[in-house]
CSV table of C-alpha atoms and ligand atoms in Angstrom, one decimal:
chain,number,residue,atom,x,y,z
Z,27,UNK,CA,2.4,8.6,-17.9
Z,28,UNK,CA,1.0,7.0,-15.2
Z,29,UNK,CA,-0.9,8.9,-12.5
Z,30,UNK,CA,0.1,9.0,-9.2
Z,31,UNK,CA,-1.4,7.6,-6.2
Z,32,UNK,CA,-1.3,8.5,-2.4
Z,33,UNK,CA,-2.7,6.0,0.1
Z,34,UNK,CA,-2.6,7.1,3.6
Z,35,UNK,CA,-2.6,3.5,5.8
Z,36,UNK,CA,-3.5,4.4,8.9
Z,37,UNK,CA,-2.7,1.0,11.0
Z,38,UNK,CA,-4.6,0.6,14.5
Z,39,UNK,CA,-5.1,4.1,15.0
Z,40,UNK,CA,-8.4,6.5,15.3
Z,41,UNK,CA,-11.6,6.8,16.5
Z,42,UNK,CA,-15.2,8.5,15.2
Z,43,UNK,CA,-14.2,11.7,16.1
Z,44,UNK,CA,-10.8,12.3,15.2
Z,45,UNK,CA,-11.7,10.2,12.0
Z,46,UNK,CA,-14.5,12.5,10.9
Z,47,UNK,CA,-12.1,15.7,11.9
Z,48,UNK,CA,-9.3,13.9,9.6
Z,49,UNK,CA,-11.5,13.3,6.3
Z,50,UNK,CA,-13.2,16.4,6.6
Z,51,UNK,CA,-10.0,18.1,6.6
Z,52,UNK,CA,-9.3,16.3,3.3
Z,53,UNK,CA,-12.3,17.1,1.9
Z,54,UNK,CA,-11.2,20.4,2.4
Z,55,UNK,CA,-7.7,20.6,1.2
Z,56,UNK,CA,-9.2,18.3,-2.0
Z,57,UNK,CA,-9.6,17.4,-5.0
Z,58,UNK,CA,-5.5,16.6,-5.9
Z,59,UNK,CA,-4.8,15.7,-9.5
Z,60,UNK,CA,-3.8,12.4,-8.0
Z,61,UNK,CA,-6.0,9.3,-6.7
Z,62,UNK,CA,-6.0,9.5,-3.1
Z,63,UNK,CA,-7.1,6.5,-0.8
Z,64,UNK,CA,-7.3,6.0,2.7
Z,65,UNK,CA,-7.0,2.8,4.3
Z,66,UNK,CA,-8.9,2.9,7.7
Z,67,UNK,CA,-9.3,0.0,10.3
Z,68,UNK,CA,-12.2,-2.2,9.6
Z,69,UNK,CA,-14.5,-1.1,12.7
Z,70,UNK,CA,-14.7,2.5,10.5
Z,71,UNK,CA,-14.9,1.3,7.0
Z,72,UNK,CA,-18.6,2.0,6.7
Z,73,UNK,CA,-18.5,5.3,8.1
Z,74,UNK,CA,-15.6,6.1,6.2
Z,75,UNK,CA,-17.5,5.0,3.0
Z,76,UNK,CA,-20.4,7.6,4.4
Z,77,UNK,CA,-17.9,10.2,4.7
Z,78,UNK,CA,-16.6,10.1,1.3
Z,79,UNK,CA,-19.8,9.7,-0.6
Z,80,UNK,CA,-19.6,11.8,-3.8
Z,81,UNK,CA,-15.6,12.3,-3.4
Z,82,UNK,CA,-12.7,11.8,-5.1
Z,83,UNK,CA,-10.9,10.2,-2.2
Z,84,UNK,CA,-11.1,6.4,-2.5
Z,85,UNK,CA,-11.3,4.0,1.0
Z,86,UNK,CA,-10.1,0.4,1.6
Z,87,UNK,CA,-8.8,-1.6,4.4
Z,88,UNK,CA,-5.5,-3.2,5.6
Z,89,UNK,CA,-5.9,-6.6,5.5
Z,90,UNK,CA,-8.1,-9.2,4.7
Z,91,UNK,CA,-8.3,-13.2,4.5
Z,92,UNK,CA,-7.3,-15.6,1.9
Z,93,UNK,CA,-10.5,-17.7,2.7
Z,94,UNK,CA,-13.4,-17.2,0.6
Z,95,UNK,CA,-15.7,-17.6,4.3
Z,96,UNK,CA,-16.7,-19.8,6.8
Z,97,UNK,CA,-15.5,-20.8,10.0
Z,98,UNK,CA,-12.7,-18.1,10.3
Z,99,UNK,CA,-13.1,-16.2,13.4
Z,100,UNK,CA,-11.8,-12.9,13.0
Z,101,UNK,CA,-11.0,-12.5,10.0
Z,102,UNK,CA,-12.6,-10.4,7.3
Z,103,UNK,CA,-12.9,-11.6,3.5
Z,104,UNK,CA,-12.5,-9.8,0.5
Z,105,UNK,CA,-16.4,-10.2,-0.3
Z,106,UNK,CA,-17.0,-8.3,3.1
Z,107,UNK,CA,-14.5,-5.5,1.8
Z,108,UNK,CA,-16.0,-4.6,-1.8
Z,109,UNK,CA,-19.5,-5.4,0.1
Z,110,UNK,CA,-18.9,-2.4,1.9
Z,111,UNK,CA,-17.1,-0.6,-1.4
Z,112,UNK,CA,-13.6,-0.6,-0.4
Z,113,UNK,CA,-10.9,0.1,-3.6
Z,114,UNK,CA,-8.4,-1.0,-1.8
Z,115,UNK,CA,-6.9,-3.7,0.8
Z,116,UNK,CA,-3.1,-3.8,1.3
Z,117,UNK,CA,-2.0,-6.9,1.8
Z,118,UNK,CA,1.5,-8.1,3.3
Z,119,UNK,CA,2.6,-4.8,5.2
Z,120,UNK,CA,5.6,-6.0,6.9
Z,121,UNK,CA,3.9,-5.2,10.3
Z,122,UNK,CA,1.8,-8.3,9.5
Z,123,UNK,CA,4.8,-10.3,8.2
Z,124,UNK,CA,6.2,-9.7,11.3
Z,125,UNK,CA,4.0,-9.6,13.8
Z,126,UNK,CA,1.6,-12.5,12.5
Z,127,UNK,CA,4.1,-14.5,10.5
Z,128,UNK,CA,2.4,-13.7,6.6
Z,129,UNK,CA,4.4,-16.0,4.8
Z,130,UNK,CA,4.8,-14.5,0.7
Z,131,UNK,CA,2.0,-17.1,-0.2
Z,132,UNK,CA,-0.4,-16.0,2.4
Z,133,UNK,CA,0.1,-12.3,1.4
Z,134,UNK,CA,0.0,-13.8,-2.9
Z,135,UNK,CA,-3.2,-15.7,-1.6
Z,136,UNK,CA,-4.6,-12.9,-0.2
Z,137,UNK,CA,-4.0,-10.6,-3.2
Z,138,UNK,CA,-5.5,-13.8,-5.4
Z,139,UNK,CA,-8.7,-13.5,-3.1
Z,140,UNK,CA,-9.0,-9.6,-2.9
Z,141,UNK,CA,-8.7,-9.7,-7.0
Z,142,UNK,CA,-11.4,-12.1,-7.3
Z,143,UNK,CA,-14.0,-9.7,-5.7
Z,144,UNK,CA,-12.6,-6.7,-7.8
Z,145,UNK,CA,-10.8,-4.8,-4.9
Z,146,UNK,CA,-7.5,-4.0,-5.6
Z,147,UNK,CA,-4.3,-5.5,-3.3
Z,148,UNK,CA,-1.7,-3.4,-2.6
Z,149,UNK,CA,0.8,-5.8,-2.0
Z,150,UNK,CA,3.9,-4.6,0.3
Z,151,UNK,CA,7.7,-6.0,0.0
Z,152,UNK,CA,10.5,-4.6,1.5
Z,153,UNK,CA,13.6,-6.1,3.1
Z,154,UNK,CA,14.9,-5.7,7.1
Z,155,UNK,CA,18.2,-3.2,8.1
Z,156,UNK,CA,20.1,-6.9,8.8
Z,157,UNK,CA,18.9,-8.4,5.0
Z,158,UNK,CA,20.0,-4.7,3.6
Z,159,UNK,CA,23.0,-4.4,5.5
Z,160,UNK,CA,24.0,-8.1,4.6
Z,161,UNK,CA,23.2,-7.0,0.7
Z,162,UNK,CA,19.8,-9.0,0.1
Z,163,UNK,CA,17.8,-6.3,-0.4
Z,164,UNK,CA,17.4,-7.1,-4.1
Z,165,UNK,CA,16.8,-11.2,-3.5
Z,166,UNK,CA,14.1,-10.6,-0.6
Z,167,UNK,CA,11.8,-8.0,-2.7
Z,168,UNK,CA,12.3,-10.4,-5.6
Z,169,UNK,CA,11.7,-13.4,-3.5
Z,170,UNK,CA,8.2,-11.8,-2.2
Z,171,UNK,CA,6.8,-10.9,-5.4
Z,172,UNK,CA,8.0,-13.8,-7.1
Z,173,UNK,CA,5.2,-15.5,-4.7
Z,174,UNK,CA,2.7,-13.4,-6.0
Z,175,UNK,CA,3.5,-13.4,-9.5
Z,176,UNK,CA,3.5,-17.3,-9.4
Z,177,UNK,CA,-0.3,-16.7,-7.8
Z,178,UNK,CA,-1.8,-14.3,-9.9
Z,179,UNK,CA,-0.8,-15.4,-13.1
Z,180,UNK,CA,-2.0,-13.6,-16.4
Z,181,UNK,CA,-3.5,-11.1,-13.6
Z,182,UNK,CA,-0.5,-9.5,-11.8
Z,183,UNK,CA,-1.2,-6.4,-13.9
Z,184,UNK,CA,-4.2,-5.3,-11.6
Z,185,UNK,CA,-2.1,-5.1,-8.6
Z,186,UNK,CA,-0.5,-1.9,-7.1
Z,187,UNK,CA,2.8,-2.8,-5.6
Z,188,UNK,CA,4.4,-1.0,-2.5
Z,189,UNK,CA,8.4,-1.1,-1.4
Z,190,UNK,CA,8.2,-0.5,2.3
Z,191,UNK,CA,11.9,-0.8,3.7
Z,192,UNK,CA,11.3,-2.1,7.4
Z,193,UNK,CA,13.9,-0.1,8.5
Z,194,UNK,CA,12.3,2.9,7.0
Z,195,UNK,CA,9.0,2.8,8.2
Z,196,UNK,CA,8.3,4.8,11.4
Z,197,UNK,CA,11.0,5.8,12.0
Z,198,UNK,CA,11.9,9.2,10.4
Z,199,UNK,CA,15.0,7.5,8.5
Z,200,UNK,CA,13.5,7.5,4.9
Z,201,UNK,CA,15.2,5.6,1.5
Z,202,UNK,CA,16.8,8.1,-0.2
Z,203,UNK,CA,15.4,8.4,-3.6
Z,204,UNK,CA,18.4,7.0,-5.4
Z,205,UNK,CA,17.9,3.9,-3.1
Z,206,UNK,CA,14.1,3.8,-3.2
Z,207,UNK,CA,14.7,4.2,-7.1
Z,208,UNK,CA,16.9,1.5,-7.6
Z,209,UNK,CA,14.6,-0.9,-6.1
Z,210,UNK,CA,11.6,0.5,-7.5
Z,211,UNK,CA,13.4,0.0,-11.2
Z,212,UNK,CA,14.6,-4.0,-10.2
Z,213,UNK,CA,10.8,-4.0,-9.2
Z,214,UNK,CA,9.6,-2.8,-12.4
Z,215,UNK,CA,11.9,-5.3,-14.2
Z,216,UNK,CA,10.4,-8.3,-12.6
Z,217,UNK,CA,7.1,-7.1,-13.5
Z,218,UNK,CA,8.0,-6.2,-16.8
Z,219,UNK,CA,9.0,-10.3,-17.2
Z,220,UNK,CA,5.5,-11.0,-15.9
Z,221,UNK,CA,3.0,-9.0,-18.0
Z,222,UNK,CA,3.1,-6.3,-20.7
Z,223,UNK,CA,1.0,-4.3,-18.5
Z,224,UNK,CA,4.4,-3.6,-16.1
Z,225,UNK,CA,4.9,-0.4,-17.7
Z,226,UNK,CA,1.4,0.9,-16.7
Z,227,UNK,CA,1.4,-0.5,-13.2
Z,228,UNK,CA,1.6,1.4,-10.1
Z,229,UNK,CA,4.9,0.9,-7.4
Z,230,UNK,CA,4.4,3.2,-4.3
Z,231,UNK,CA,7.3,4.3,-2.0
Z,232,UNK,CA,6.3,3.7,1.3
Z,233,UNK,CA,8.6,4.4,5.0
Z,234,UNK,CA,8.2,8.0,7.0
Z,235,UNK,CA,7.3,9.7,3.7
Z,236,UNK,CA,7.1,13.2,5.3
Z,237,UNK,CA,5.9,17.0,3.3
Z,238,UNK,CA,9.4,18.0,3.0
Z,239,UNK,CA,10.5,14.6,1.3
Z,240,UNK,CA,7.6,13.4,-0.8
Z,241,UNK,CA,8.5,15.7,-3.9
Z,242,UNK,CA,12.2,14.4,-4.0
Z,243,UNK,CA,10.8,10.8,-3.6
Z,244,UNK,CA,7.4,11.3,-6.7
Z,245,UNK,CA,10.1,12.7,-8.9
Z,246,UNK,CA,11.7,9.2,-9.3
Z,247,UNK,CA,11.2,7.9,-12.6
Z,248,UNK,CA,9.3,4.5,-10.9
Z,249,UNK,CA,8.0,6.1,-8.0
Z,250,UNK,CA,4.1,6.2,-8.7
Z,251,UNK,CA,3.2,7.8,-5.5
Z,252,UNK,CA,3.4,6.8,-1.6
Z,253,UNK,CA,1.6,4.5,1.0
Z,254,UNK,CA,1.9,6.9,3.9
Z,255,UNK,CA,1.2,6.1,7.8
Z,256,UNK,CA,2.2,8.5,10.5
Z,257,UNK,CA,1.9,11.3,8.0
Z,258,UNK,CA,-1.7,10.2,7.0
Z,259,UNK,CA,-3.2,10.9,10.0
Z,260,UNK,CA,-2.5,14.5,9.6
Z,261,UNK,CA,-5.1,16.2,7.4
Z,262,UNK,CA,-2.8,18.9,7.0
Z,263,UNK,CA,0.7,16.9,6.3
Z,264,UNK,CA,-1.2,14.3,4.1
Z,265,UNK,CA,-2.5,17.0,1.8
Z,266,UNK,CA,0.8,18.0,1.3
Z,267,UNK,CA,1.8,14.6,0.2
Z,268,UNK,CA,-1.1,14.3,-2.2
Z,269,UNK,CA,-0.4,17.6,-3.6
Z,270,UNK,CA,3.1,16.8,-4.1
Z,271,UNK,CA,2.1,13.7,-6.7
Z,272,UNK,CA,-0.1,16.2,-8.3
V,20,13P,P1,5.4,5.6,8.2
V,20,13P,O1,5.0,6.6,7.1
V,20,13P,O2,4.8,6.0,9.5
V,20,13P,O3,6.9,5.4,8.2
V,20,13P,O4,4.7,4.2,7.8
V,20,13P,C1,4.9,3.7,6.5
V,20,13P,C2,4.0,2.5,6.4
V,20,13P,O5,4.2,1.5,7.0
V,20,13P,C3,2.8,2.7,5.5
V,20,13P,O6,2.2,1.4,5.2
């Protein structure tokens, strides 16, 4: 059985205040019998870290470079991140495929480089309304973690995986869970090609998971929990969520 795990990204949003309101409020409404993470820009990373010191709740960041260091301005390496004790980075979130133009091996790289320092990628894939509509949902997720397979190697089995449909994600139209399962299982396949440990990995649903759809969605036989945004930054809704994959 593997246990469940909620990850609350919350993308370019925040600020001290409202972040020390949020993750005291989870405090709060904690422990879950789930892992919980939150993945906070990188300006709040160490205050986060401060916040959660002696709890449950896990912290990482949303990004990070393929380079190991050096003349990179802007960009934040993997050594930086478990420096500052992140668990987590996610790496390829279809915002950055988009809006930065990630190819699949710059996302596998960056997983490769996150590994190597012992922080954990959560690598997204997820396909566009037109490739759905035009019935490639199944050949685009393949097609990204094929990249990251090929990378990792022998280590794919340390990474947690994340189906994000791009049409899903902000905008209140969720995957059912019939399609998020069926992807989830052609996900699991691939994975299960690539390492015995496939069985034992993680594959989170991710795309306006909400309180009232979350239970529907964890009850799906390869749906190991959820990488929530607009719902995250909600104490209140998120503890919901986390409770649901309890
Ligand atoms: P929403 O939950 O706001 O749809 O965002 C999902 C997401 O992109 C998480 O990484």
């Amino acid at each position: 059985m593997r246990k469940k795990l909620v990850v609350g990204n919350w993308k370019m949003h925040g600020n001290r205040s409202a972040n020390a309101a949020l993750l005291a409020g989870l405090k709060e409404a904690g422990p879950w019998n789930a892992d919980v993470a939150v993945c906070v820009p990188f300006p709040y990373i160490a205050e986060t870290a401060l916040a959660l010191t002696g709890q449950a709740i896990a912290f990482g960041a949303q990004d990070c470079s393929a380079q190991e260091q050096g003349a990179f301005t802007g960009e934040v390496s993997s050594a930086m991140l478990a420096d500052l004790g992140c668990r987590y980075v996610i790496v390829g979130h279809s915002e950055r495929r988009a809006y930065h133009h990630e190819s699949d091996q710059l996302v596998a790289d960056k997983a490769k480089a996150a590994l190597a320092h012992g922080v954990t990628p959560i690598v997204c894939v997820g396909e566009t309304l037109a490739e759905r509509e035009a019935g490639q949902t199944e050949l685009v997720v393949k097609r990204q973690l094929a990249a990251v397979i090929h990378t990792l190697t022998h280590c794919i089995g340390e990474i947690v995986l994340a189906y994000e449909p791009v049409w899903a994600i902000g905008t209140g139209l969720t995957a059912s869970p019939e399609q998020a399962q069926a992807v989830h299982a052609v996900l699991r396949k691939q994975l299960q090609a690539a390492t015995q440990k496939a069985d034992a990995m993680r594959i989170l649903y991710g795309g306006s998971v909400k309180p009232d759809n979350a239970a529907q969605l964890f009850a799906c036989a390869d749906i190991d929990g959820g990488l929530i945004g607009g719902a995250a930054l909600k104490a209140a809704d998120f503890s919901v969520i986390c409770r649901a994959a309890s």
